[in-house]
XYZ file of N, CA and C in Angstrom:
504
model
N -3.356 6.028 -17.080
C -2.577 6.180 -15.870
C -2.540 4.885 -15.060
N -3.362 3.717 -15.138
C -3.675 2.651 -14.708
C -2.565 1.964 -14.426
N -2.076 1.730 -16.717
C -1.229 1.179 -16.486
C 0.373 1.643 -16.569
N 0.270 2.987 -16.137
C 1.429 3.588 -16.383
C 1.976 3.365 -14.836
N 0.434 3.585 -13.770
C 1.129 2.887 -11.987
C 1.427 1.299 -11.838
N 0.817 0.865 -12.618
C 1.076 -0.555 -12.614
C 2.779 -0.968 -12.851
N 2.708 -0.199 -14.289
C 4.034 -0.663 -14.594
C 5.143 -0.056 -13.443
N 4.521 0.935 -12.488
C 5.624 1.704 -11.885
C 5.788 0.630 -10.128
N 4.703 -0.111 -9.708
C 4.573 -0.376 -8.858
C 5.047 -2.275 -8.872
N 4.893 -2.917 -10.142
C 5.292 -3.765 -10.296
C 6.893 -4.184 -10.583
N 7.503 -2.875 -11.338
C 8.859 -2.353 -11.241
C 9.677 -2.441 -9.731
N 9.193 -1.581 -8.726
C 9.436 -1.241 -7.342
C 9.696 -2.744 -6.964
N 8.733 -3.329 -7.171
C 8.292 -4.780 -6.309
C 9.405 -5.877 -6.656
N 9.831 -5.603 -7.926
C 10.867 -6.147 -8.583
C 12.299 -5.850 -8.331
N 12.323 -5.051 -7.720
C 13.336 -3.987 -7.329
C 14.556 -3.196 -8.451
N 13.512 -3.213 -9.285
C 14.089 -2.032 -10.563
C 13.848 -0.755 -10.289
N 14.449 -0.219 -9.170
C 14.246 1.352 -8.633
C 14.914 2.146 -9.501
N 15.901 2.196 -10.110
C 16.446 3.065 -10.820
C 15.706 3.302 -12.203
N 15.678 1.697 -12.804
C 14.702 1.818 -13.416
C 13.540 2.359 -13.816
N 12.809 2.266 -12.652
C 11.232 3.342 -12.693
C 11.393 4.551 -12.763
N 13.016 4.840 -12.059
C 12.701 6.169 -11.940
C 13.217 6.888 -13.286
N 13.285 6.366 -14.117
C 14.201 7.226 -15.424
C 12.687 6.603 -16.508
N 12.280 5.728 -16.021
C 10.925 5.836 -16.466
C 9.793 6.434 -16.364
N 9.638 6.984 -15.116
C 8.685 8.008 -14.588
C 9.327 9.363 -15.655
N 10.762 9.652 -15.234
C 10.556 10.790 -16.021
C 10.522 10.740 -17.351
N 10.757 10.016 -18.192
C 11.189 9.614 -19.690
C 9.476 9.308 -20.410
N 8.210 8.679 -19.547
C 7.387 8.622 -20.022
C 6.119 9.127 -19.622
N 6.297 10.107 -18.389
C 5.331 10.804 -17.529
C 3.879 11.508 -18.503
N 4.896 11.812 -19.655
C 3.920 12.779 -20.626
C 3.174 11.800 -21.673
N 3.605 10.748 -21.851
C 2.602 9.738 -22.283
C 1.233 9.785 -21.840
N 0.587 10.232 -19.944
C 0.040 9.492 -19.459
C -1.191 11.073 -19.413
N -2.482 10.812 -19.865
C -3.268 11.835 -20.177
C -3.102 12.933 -19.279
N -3.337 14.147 -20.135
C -2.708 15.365 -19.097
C -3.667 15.660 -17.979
N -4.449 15.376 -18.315
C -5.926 15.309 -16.628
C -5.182 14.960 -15.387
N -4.551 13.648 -15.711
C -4.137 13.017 -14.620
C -2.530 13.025 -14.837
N -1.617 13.781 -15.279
C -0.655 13.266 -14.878
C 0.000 13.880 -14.112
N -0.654 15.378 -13.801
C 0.686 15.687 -12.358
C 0.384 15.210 -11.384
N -1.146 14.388 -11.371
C -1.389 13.532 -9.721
C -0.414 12.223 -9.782
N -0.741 11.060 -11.294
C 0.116 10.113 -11.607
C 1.227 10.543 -11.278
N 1.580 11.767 -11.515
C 3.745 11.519 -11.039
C 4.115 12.193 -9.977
N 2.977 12.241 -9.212
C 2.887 12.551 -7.391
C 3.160 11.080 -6.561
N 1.995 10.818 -7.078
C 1.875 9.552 -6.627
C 2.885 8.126 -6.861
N 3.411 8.073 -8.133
C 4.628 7.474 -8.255
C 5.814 8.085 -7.746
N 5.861 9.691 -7.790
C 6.950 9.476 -6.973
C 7.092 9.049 -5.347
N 5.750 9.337 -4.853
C 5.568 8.833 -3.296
C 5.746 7.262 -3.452
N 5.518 6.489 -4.708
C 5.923 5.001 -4.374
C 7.362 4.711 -3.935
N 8.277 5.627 -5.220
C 9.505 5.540 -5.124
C 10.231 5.704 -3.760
N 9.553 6.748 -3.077
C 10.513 7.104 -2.148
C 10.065 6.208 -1.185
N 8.712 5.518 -0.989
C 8.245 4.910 0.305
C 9.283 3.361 -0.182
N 9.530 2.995 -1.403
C 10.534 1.857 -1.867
C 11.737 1.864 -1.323
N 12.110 3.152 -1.378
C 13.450 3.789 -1.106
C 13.619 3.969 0.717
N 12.343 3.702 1.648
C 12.421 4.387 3.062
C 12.692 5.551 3.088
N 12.019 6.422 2.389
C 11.815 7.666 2.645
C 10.580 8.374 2.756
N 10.227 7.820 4.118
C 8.844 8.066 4.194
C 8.309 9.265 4.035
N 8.482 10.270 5.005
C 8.498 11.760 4.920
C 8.554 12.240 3.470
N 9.342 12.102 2.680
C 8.858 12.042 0.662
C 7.849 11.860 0.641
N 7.554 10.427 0.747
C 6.159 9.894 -0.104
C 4.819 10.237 0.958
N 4.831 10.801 2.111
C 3.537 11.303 2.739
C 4.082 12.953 1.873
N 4.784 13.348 1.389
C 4.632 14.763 0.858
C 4.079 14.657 -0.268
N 4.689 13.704 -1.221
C 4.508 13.333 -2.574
C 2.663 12.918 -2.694
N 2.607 12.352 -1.835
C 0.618 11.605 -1.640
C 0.205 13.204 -1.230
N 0.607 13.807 -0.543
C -0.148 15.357 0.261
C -0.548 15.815 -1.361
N 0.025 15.884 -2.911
C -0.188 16.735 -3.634
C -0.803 16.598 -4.248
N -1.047 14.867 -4.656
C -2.230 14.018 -5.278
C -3.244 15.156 -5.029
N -4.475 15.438 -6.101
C -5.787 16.264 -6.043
C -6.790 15.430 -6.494
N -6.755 14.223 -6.774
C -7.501 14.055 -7.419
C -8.301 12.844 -6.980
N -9.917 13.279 -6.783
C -11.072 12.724 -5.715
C -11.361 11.372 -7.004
N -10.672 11.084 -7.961
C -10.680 9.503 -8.244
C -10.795 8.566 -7.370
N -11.488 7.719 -7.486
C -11.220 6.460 -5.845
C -10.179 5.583 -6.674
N -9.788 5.445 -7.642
C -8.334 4.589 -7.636
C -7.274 5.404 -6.531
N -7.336 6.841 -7.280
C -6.224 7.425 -6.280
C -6.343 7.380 -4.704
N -7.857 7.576 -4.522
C -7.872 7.812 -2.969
C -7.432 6.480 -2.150
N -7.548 5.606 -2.881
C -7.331 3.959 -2.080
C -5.976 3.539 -2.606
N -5.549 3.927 -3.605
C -3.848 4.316 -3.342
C -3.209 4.751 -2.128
N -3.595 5.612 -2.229
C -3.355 6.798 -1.264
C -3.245 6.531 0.268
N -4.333 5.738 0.643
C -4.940 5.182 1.189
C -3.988 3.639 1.642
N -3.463 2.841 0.720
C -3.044 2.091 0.994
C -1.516 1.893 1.226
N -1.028 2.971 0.468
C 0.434 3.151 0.548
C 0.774 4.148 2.255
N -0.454 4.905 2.208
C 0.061 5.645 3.477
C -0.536 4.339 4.893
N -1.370 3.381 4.694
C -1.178 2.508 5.664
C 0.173 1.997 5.381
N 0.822 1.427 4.341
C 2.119 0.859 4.784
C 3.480 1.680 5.466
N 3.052 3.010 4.902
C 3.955 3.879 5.495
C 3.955 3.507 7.226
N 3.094 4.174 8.024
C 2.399 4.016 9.250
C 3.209 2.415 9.739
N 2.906 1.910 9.101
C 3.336 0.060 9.302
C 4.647 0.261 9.789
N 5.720 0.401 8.794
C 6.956 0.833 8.436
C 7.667 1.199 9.767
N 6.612 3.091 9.900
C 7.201 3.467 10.741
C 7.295 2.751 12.202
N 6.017 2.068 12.631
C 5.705 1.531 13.667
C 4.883 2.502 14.414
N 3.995 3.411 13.894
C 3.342 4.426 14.550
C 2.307 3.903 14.944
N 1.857 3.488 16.352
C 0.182 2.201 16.556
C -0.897 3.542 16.429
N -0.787 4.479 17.133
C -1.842 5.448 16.780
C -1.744 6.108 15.452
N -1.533 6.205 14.568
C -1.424 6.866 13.379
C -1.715 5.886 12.489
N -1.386 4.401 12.771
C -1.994 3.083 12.304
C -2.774 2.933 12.443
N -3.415 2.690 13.454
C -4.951 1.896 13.696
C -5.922 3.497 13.682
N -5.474 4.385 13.517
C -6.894 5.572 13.273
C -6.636 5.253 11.539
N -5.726 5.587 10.916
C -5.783 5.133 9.565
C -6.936 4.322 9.020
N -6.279 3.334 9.872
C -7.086 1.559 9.215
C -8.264 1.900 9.238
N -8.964 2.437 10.534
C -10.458 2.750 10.560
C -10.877 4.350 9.638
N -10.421 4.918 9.319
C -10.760 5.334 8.070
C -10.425 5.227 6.814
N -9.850 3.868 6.453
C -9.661 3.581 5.180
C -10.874 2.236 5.443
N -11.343 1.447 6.568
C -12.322 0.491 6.201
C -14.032 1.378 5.910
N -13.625 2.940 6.554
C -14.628 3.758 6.500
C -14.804 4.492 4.851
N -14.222 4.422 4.586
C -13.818 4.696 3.337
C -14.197 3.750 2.380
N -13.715 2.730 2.515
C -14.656 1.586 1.163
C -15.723 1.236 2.016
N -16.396 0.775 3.149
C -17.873 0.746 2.831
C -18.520 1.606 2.704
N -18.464 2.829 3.142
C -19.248 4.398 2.420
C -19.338 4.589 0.973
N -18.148 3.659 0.251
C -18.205 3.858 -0.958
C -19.279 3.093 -1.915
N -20.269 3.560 -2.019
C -21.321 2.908 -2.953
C -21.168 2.124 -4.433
N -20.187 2.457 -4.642
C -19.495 2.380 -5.959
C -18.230 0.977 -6.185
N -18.091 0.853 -4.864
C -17.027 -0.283 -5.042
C -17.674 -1.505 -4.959
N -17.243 -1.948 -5.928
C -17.749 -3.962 -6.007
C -17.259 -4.223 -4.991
N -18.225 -5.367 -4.513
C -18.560 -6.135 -3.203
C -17.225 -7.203 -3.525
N -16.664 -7.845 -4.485
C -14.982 -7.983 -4.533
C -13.803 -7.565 -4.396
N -13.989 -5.917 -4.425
C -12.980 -4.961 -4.131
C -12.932 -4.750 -2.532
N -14.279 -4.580 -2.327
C -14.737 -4.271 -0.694
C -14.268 -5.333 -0.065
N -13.970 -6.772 -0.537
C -13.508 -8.034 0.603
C -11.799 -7.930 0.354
N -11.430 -7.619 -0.855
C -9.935 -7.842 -0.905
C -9.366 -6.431 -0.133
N -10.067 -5.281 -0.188
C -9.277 -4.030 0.724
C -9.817 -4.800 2.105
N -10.730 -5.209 2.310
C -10.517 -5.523 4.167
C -9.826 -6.550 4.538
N -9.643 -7.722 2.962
C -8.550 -8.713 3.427
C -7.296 -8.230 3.959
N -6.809 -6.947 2.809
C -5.767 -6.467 3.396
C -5.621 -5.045 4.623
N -6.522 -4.750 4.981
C -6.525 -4.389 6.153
C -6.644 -5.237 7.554
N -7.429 -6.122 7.310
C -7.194 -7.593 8.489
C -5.926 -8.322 8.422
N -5.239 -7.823 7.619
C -3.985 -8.836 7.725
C -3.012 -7.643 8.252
N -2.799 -6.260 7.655
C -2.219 -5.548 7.644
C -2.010 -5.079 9.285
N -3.402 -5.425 9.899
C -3.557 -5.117 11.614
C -3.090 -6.256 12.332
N -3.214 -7.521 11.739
C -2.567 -8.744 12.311
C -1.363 -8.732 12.771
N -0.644 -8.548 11.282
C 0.945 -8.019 11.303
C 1.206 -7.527 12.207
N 0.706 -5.718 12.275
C 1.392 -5.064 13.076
C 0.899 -5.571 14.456
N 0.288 -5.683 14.726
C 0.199 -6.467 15.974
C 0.901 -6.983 16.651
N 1.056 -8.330 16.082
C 2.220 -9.627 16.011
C 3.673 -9.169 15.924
N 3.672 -7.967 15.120
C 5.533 -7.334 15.276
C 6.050 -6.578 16.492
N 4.911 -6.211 16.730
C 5.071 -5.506 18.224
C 4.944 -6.269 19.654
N 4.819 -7.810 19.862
C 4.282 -8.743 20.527
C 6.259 -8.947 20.803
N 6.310 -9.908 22.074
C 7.406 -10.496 22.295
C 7.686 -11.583 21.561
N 9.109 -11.589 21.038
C 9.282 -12.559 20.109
C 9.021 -14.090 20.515
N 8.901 -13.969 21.673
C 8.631 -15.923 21.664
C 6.816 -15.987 21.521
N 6.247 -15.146 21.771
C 4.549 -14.962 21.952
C 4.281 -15.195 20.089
N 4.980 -15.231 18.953
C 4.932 -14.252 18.048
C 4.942 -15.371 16.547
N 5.565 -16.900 16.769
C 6.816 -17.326 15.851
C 5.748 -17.975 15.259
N 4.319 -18.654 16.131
C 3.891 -19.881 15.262
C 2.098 -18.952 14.591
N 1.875 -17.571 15.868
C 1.080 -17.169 14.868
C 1.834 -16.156 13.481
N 3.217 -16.381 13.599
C 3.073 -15.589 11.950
C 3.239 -16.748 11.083
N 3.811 -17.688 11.115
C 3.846 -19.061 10.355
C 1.783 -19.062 9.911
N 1.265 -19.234 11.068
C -0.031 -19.480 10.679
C -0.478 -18.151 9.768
N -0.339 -16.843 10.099
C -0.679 -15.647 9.480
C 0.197 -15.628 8.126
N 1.010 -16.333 7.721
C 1.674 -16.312 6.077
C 1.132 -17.328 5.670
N 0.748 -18.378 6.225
C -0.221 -19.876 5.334
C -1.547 -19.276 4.770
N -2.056 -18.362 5.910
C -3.437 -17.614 5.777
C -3.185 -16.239 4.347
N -2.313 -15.469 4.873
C -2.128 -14.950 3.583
C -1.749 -15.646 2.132
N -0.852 -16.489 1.702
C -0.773 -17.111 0.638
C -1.990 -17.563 0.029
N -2.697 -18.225 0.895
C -3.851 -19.099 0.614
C -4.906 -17.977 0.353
N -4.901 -16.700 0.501
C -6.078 -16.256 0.018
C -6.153 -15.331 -1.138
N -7.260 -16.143 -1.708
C -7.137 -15.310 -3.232
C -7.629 -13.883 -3.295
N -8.591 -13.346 -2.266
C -9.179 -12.166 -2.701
C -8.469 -11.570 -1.806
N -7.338 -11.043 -1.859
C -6.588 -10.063 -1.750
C -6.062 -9.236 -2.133
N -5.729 -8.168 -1.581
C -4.424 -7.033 -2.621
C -3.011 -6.883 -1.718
N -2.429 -6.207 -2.010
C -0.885 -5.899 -1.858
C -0.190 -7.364 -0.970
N -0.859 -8.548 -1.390
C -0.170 -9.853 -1.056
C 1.183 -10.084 -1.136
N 1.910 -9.330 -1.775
C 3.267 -9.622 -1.674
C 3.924 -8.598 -0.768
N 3.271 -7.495 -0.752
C 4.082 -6.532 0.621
C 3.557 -7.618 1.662
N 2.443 -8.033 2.091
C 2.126 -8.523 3.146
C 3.183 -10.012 3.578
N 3.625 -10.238 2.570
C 4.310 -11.543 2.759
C 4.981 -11.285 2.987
N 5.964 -9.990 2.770
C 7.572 -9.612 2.697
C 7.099 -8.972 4.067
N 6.650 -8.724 4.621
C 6.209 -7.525 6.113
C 6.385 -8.968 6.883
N 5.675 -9.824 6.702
C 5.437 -11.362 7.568
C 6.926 -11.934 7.666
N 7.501 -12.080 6.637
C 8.516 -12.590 6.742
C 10.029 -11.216 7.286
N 9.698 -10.638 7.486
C 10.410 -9.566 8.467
C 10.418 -9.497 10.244
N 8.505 -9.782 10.259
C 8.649 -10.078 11.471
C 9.399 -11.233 12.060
């Protein structure tokens, strides 16, 4: 299922939406039956959060069952961008603090995983921050906040974060 989200999330990013989606259904049953009605929950919540359809993909994540921590920090990370998206600051920042509550409780996650999810939660709070700021207050810390993101290697979802930066 790893790389059946991979291929579905690297697709999106690419912007082969139609694509994924005749792939989701065409190869769903490839992907071990344990996990695949959570896998094609969860891809379809990518699709639709690709698509701005948020309300989908918080339904599509609601059906996910499965106490995997890949899924839960999926889950986890796609519904912070949702939140982002919408511009919701309270539904954002309670998030953030239980998804940073969430990987250090987790005993189990490498101390590399644990710096790249808070890289991208420290950037992810930067952002929204900075998008909600008056635009002249705003221009030279996101210039500095995209030098800072590029430049760092232990990160994850670095390219939403760049495309969010370069929006603001």
């Amino acid at each position: 299922n790893i790389f059946f989200m991979s291929i579905v999330a690297t697709g999106l990013e690419a912007g082969e939406h139609d694509w994924i989606e005749k792939f989701i259904k065409e190869k769903i049953h490839d992907v071990k039956e344990a996990l695949r009605t959570d896998t094609e929950h969860f891809s379809n919540a990518l699709c639709s959060y690709w698509k701005k359809d948020y309300e989908n993909s918080i339904n599509e994540l609601s059906k996910v069952r499965s106490e995997d921590f890949a899924f839960k920090h999926n889950i986890k990370s796609l519904t912070l961008k949702i939140y982002y998206d919408l511009n919701e600051s309270e539904p954002f920042y309670s998030h953030i603090d239980t998804y940073k509550h969430f990987i250090l409780n987790n005993r189990s996650v490498h101390d590399k995983v644990r710096e790249q999810v808070n890289n991208f939660i420290n950037y992810s709070k930067k952002l929204f921050t900075l998008k909600n700021l008056q635009e002249t207050d705003r221009e030279f810390e996101i210039m500095k906040l995209k030098r800072e993101i590029s430049e760092n290697h232990s990160l994850i979802n670095k390219i939403w974060l760049l495309k969010k930066a370069d929006e603001v």
